[in-house]
Amino acid sequence: MGQTAEVPVPDGAEHVVARLRRHGRILVLPSLLLVAVAGATAYAVPWLDDGWPRLAAIVAGALLVVLGSLLPYLAWLSSRTTVTTRRVIVRRGLFVRVRRELWHRSGYDVQVARSWLQRMSGSGDVRLETGHEVAVVIRDVPKPLQVQAALHELMADAHALGGPAVGPAARPAAFASTDAVTWGGR
């Protein structure tokens, strides 16, 4: 799990509990491709004739690196889930940004699914279902059982404390915290 902290909330302000990204395991193949393409291009270019064959090899190598290594890395960087004391914020998308929020107060079902490869690497998919809309799936998150337990605890705290009303329109005017992600921020 990314950054985690037990944050007491006596003032009722929103605090970041965890920032999550997909497991770094998904970057292994793009990294290997980068090394292989760089090595093959560096080996092949001196053996090729001057002119267009060398240029074609360099352009093909660069294209493979951009499509096979750079884009997957940027996609990994652009997808992030933030768990706060009030809500779960899921941001995805490289060219088209999608942001979804689930308030702990509204309640949702938390399920964990793990393949054999995910179990070996200590990751899994956490599925959040509200019953009203399409489920939110946090894919390949490290320590999914710990994430599930934390979400259950945050939901219980939100219900016990009579957390905020559901939705951004019901946000109190004094919704300012140094830890909270503000509207329009990244």
mmCIF file of N, CA and C in Angstrom, residues 15-85:
data_model
loop_
_atom_site.group_PDB
_atom_site.id
_atom_site.type_symbol
_atom_site.label_atom_id
_atom_site.label_comp_id
_atom_site.label_asym_id
_atom_site.label_seq_id
_atom_site.Cartn_x
_atom_site.Cartn_y
_atom_site.Cartn_z
ATOM 1 N N HIS A 15 -8.527 13.964 5.993
ATOM 2 C CA HIS A 15 -7.096 13.668 5.947
ATOM 3 C C HIS A 15 -6.853 12.495 5.013
ATOM 4 N N VAL A 16 -5.730 12.512 4.336
ATOM 5 C CA VAL A 16 -5.351 11.423 3.442
ATOM 6 C C VAL A 16 -4.869 10.245 4.280
ATOM 7 N N VAL A 17 -5.469 9.090 4.045
ATOM 8 C CA VAL A 17 -5.076 7.871 4.745
ATOM 9 C C VAL A 17 -4.085 7.077 3.897
ATOM 10 N N ALA A 18 -4.328 6.985 2.582
ATOM 11 C CA ALA A 18 -3.429 6.221 1.704
ATOM 12 C C ALA A 18 -3.528 6.732 0.275
ATOM 13 N N ARG A 19 -2.413 6.647 -0.424
ATOM 14 C CA ARG A 19 -2.368 6.902 -1.864
ATOM 15 C C ARG A 19 -1.909 5.602 -2.506
ATOM 16 N N LEU A 20 -2.691 5.099 -3.432
ATOM 17 C CA LEU A 20 -2.433 3.789 -4.007
ATOM 18 C C LEU A 20 -2.234 3.866 -5.512
ATOM 19 N N ARG A 21 -1.339 3.040 -6.009
ATOM 20 C CA ARG A 21 -1.152 2.828 -7.446
ATOM 21 C C ARG A 21 -1.135 1.324 -7.666
ATOM 22 N N ARG A 22 -1.238 0.948 -8.927
ATOM 23 C CA ARG A 22 -1.121 -0.474 -9.255
ATOM 24 C C ARG A 22 0.254 -0.976 -8.834
ATOM 25 N N HIS A 23 0.346 -2.262 -8.613
ATOM 26 C CA HIS A 23 1.607 -2.884 -8.229
ATOM 27 C C HIS A 23 2.650 -2.621 -9.307
ATOM 28 N N GLY A 24 3.874 -2.355 -8.910
ATOM 29 C CA GLY A 24 4.958 -2.056 -9.840
ATOM 30 C C GLY A 24 5.323 -3.217 -10.744
ATOM 31 N N ARG A 25 4.803 -4.399 -10.440
ATOM 32 C CA ARG A 25 5.062 -5.591 -11.240
ATOM 33 C C ARG A 25 4.640 -5.390 -12.690
ATOM 34 N N ILE A 26 3.645 -4.549 -12.936
ATOM 35 C CA ILE A 26 3.167 -4.375 -14.311
ATOM 36 C C ILE A 26 4.168 -3.613 -15.176
ATOM 37 N N LEU A 27 5.190 -3.034 -14.567
ATOM 38 C CA LEU A 27 6.203 -2.305 -15.336
ATOM 39 C C LEU A 27 7.414 -3.159 -15.695
ATOM 40 N N VAL A 28 7.398 -4.435 -15.315
ATOM 41 C CA VAL A 28 8.534 -5.313 -15.601
ATOM 42 C C VAL A 28 8.694 -5.527 -17.108
ATOM 43 N N LEU A 29 7.620 -5.896 -17.801
ATOM 44 C CA LEU A 29 7.725 -6.143 -19.245
ATOM 45 C C LEU A 29 8.087 -4.884 -20.030
ATOM 46 N N PRO A 30 7.470 -3.723 -19.749
ATOM 47 C CA PRO A 30 7.928 -2.517 -20.452
ATOM 48 C C PRO A 30 9.400 -2.194 -20.194
ATOM 49 N N SER A 31 9.885 -2.464 -18.992
ATOM 50 C CA SER A 31 11.302 -2.212 -18.689
ATOM 51 C C SER A 31 12.203 -3.163 -19.459
ATOM 52 N N LEU A 32 11.826 -4.431 -19.509
ATOM 53 C CA LEU A 32 12.609 -5.402 -20.282
ATOM 54 C C LEU A 32 12.597 -5.060 -21.772
ATOM 55 N N LEU A 33 11.448 -4.605 -22.274
ATOM 56 C CA LEU A 33 11.362 -4.198 -23.672
ATOM 57 C C LEU A 33 12.277 -3.015 -23.949
ATOM 58 N N LEU A 34 12.322 -2.062 -23.041
ATOM 59 C CA LEU A 34 13.200 -0.903 -23.201
ATOM 60 C C LEU A 34 14.660 -1.335 -23.303
ATOM 61 N N VAL A 35 15.093 -2.216 -22.418
ATOM 62 C CA VAL A 35 16.479 -2.689 -22.436
ATOM 63 C C VAL A 35 16.769 -3.473 -23.717
ATOM 64 N N ALA A 36 15.839 -4.352 -24.109
ATOM 65 C CA ALA A 36 16.051 -5.174 -25.303
ATOM 66 C C ALA A 36 16.110 -4.320 -26.574
ATOM 67 N N VAL A 37 15.193 -3.366 -26.689
ATOM 68 C CA VAL A 37 15.172 -2.526 -27.891
ATOM 69 C C VAL A 37 16.414 -1.634 -27.944
ATOM 70 N N ALA A 38 16.807 -1.068 -26.813
ATOM 71 C CA ALA A 38 18.008 -0.226 -26.783
ATOM 72 C C ALA A 38 19.242 -1.044 -27.157
ATOM 73 N N GLY A 39 19.347 -2.251 -26.611
ATOM 74 C CA GLY A 39 20.498 -3.108 -26.941
ATOM 75 C C GLY A 39 20.500 -3.540 -28.384
ATOM 76 N N ALA A 40 19.339 -3.967 -28.904
ATOM 77 C CA ALA A 40 19.262 -4.422 -30.299
ATOM 78 C C ALA A 40 19.533 -3.279 -31.264
ATOM 79 N N THR A 41 19.006 -2.105 -30.965
ATOM 80 C CA THR A 41 19.231 -0.953 -31.853
ATOM 81 C C THR A 41 20.703 -0.537 -31.833
ATOM 82 N N ALA A 42 21.283 -0.497 -30.648
ATOM 83 C CA ALA A 42 22.698 -0.115 -30.548
ATOM 84 C C ALA A 42 23.602 -1.139 -31.243
ATOM 85 N N TYR A 43 23.200 -2.400 -31.227
ATOM 86 C CA TYR A 43 23.990 -3.438 -31.895
ATOM 87 C C TYR A 43 23.800 -3.382 -33.411
ATOM 88 N N ALA A 44 22.557 -3.137 -33.865
ATOM 89 C CA ALA A 44 22.253 -3.226 -35.291
ATOM 90 C C ALA A 44 22.694 -2.005 -36.092
ATOM 91 N N VAL A 45 22.621 -0.826 -35.493
ATOM 92 C CA VAL A 45 22.888 0.406 -36.248
ATOM 93 C C VAL A 45 24.285 0.426 -36.873
ATOM 94 N N PRO A 46 25.366 0.069 -36.191
ATOM 95 C CA PRO A 46 26.690 0.112 -36.853
ATOM 96 C C PRO A 46 26.828 -0.875 -38.019
ATOM 97 N N TRP A 47 26.050 -1.937 -38.022
ATOM 98 C CA TRP A 47 26.147 -2.929 -39.082
ATOM 99 C C TRP A 47 25.345 -2.547 -40.320
ATOM 100 N N LEU A 48 24.439 -1.616 -40.181
ATOM 101 C CA LEU A 48 23.598 -1.223 -41.308
ATOM 102 C C LEU A 48 24.309 -0.184 -42.185
ATOM 103 N N ASP A 49 23.870 -0.117 -43.429
ATOM 104 C CA ASP A 49 24.417 0.867 -44.358
ATOM 105 C C ASP A 49 24.034 2.275 -43.912
ATOM 106 N N ASP A 50 24.862 3.241 -44.314
ATOM 107 C CA ASP A 50 24.543 4.643 -44.027
ATOM 108 C C ASP A 50 23.260 5.033 -44.747
ATOM 109 N N GLY A 51 22.597 6.025 -44.212
ATOM 110 C CA GLY A 51 21.400 6.534 -44.880
ATOM 111 C C GLY A 51 20.120 5.994 -44.273
ATOM 112 N N TRP A 52 19.163 5.653 -45.145
ATOM 113 C CA TRP A 52 17.839 5.291 -44.673
ATOM 114 C C TRP A 52 17.785 4.002 -43.850
ATOM 115 N N PRO A 53 18.640 2.966 -44.066
ATOM 116 C CA PRO A 53 18.534 1.779 -43.205
ATOM 117 C C PRO A 53 18.832 2.096 -41.727
ATOM 118 N N ARG A 54 19.851 2.910 -41.503
ATOM 119 C CA ARG A 54 20.154 3.291 -40.107
ATOM 120 C C ARG A 54 19.027 4.129 -39.521
ATOM 121 N N LEU A 55 18.557 5.074 -40.317
ATOM 122 C CA LEU A 55 17.476 5.940 -39.850
ATOM 123 C C LEU A 55 16.219 5.122 -39.550
ATOM 124 N N ALA A 56 15.910 4.153 -40.408
ATOM 125 C CA ALA A 56 14.729 3.304 -40.203
ATOM 126 C C ALA A 56 14.871 2.476 -38.920
ATOM 127 N N ALA A 57 16.061 1.966 -38.648
ATOM 128 C CA ALA A 57 16.277 1.181 -37.422
ATOM 129 C C ALA A 57 16.134 2.054 -36.180
ATOM 130 N N ILE A 58 16.654 3.263 -36.238
ATOM 131 C CA ILE A 58 16.556 4.173 -35.085
ATOM 132 C C ILE A 58 15.107 4.594 -34.859
ATOM 133 N N VAL A 59 14.386 4.917 -35.941
ATOM 134 C CA VAL A 59 12.981 5.316 -35.815
ATOM 135 C C VAL A 59 12.134 4.151 -35.307
ATOM 136 N N ALA A 60 12.367 2.947 -35.814
ATOM 137 C CA ALA A 60 11.614 1.771 -35.358
ATOM 138 C C ALA A 60 11.893 1.492 -33.879
ATOM 139 N N GLY A 61 13.153 1.613 -33.479
ATOM 140 C CA GLY A 61 13.493 1.416 -32.065
ATOM 141 C C GLY A 61 12.839 2.459 -31.165
ATOM 142 N N ALA A 62 12.858 3.712 -31.621
ATOM 143 C CA ALA A 62 12.234 4.781 -30.837
ATOM 144 C C ALA A 62 10.725 4.580 -30.745
ATOM 145 N N LEU A 63 10.100 4.167 -31.829
ATOM 146 C CA LEU A 63 8.663 3.920 -31.831
ATOM 147 C C LEU A 63 8.298 2.778 -30.885
ATOM 148 N N LEU A 64 9.087 1.709 -30.916
ATOM 149 C CA LEU A 64 8.850 0.592 -29.991
ATOM 150 C C LEU A 64 9.017 1.022 -28.533
ATOM 151 N N VAL A 65 9.995 1.853 -28.252
ATOM 152 C CA VAL A 65 10.210 2.328 -26.880
ATOM 153 C C VAL A 65 9.044 3.203 -26.428
ATOM 154 N N VAL A 66 8.583 4.095 -27.309
ATOM 155 C CA VAL A 66 7.474 4.982 -26.920
ATOM 156 C C VAL A 66 6.201 4.182 -26.699
ATOM 157 N N LEU A 67 5.852 3.302 -27.629
ATOM 158 C CA LEU A 67 4.606 2.548 -27.510
ATOM 159 C C LEU A 67 4.666 1.442 -26.463
ATOM 160 N N GLY A 68 5.809 0.798 -26.344
ATOM 161 C CA GLY A 68 5.900 -0.358 -25.453
ATOM 162 C C GLY A 68 6.405 -0.066 -24.057
ATOM 163 N N SER A 69 7.087 1.057 -23.859
ATOM 164 C CA SER A 69 7.649 1.358 -22.537
ATOM 165 C C SER A 69 7.146 2.672 -21.958
ATOM 166 N N LEU A 70 7.198 3.725 -22.757
ATOM 167 C CA LEU A 70 6.834 5.042 -22.236
ATOM 168 C C LEU A 70 5.335 5.158 -21.951
ATOM 169 N N LEU A 71 4.480 4.731 -22.889
ATOM 170 C CA LEU A 71 3.041 4.832 -22.679
ATOM 171 C C LEU A 71 2.557 3.984 -21.494
ATOM 172 N N PRO A 72 3.002 2.733 -21.323
ATOM 173 C CA PRO A 72 2.586 1.997 -20.125
ATOM 174 C C PRO A 72 3.050 2.654 -18.825
ATOM 175 N N TYR A 73 4.250 3.230 -18.832
ATOM 176 C CA TYR A 73 4.735 3.916 -17.636
ATOM 177 C C TYR A 73 3.894 5.154 -17.331
ATOM 178 N N LEU A 74 3.581 5.937 -18.341
ATOM 179 C CA LEU A 74 2.739 7.121 -18.143
ATOM 180 C C LEU A 74 1.327 6.728 -17.706
ATOM 181 N N ALA A 75 0.801 5.635 -18.264
ATOM 182 C CA ALA A 75 -0.521 5.161 -17.829
ATOM 183 C C ALA A 75 -0.487 4.740 -16.364
ATOM 184 N N TRP A 76 0.585 4.101 -15.940
ATOM 185 C CA TRP A 76 0.740 3.710 -14.527
ATOM 186 C C TRP A 76 0.808 4.944 -13.639
ATOM 187 N N LEU A 77 1.542 5.959 -14.076
ATOM 188 C CA LEU A 77 1.652 7.185 -13.290
ATOM 189 C C LEU A 77 0.328 7.956 -13.214
ATOM 190 N N SER A 78 -0.465 7.901 -14.271
ATOM 191 C CA SER A 78 -1.679 8.712 -14.321
ATOM 192 C C SER A 78 -2.855 8.082 -13.592
ATOM 193 N N SER A 79 -2.751 6.841 -13.173
ATOM 194 C CA SER A 79 -3.826 6.188 -12.431
ATOM 195 C C SER A 79 -3.470 6.163 -10.958
ATOM 196 N N ARG A 80 -4.359 6.748 -10.147
ATOM 197 C CA ARG A 80 -4.077 6.822 -8.714
ATOM 198 C C ARG A 80 -5.383 6.757 -7.942
ATOM 199 N N THR A 81 -5.335 6.103 -6.798
ATOM 200 C CA THR A 81 -6.469 6.051 -5.887
ATOM 201 C C THR A 81 -6.033 6.675 -4.575
ATOM 202 N N THR A 82 -6.830 7.607 -4.078
ATOM 203 C CA THR A 82 -6.552 8.257 -2.805
ATOM 204 C C THR A 82 -7.672 7.905 -1.841
ATOM 205 N N VAL A 83 -7.306 7.392 -0.688
ATOM 206 C CA VAL A 83 -8.274 7.074 0.355
ATOM 207 C C VAL A 83 -8.120 8.130 1.441
ATOM 208 N N THR A 84 -9.200 8.838 1.727
ATOM 209 C CA THR A 84 -9.180 9.835 2.785
ATOM 210 C C THR A 84 -10.099 9.367 3.904
ATOM 211 N N THR A 85 -10.196 10.161 4.947
ATOM 212 C CA THR A 85 -11.064 9.801 6.062
ATOM 213 C C THR A 85 -12.544 9.956 5.709
#
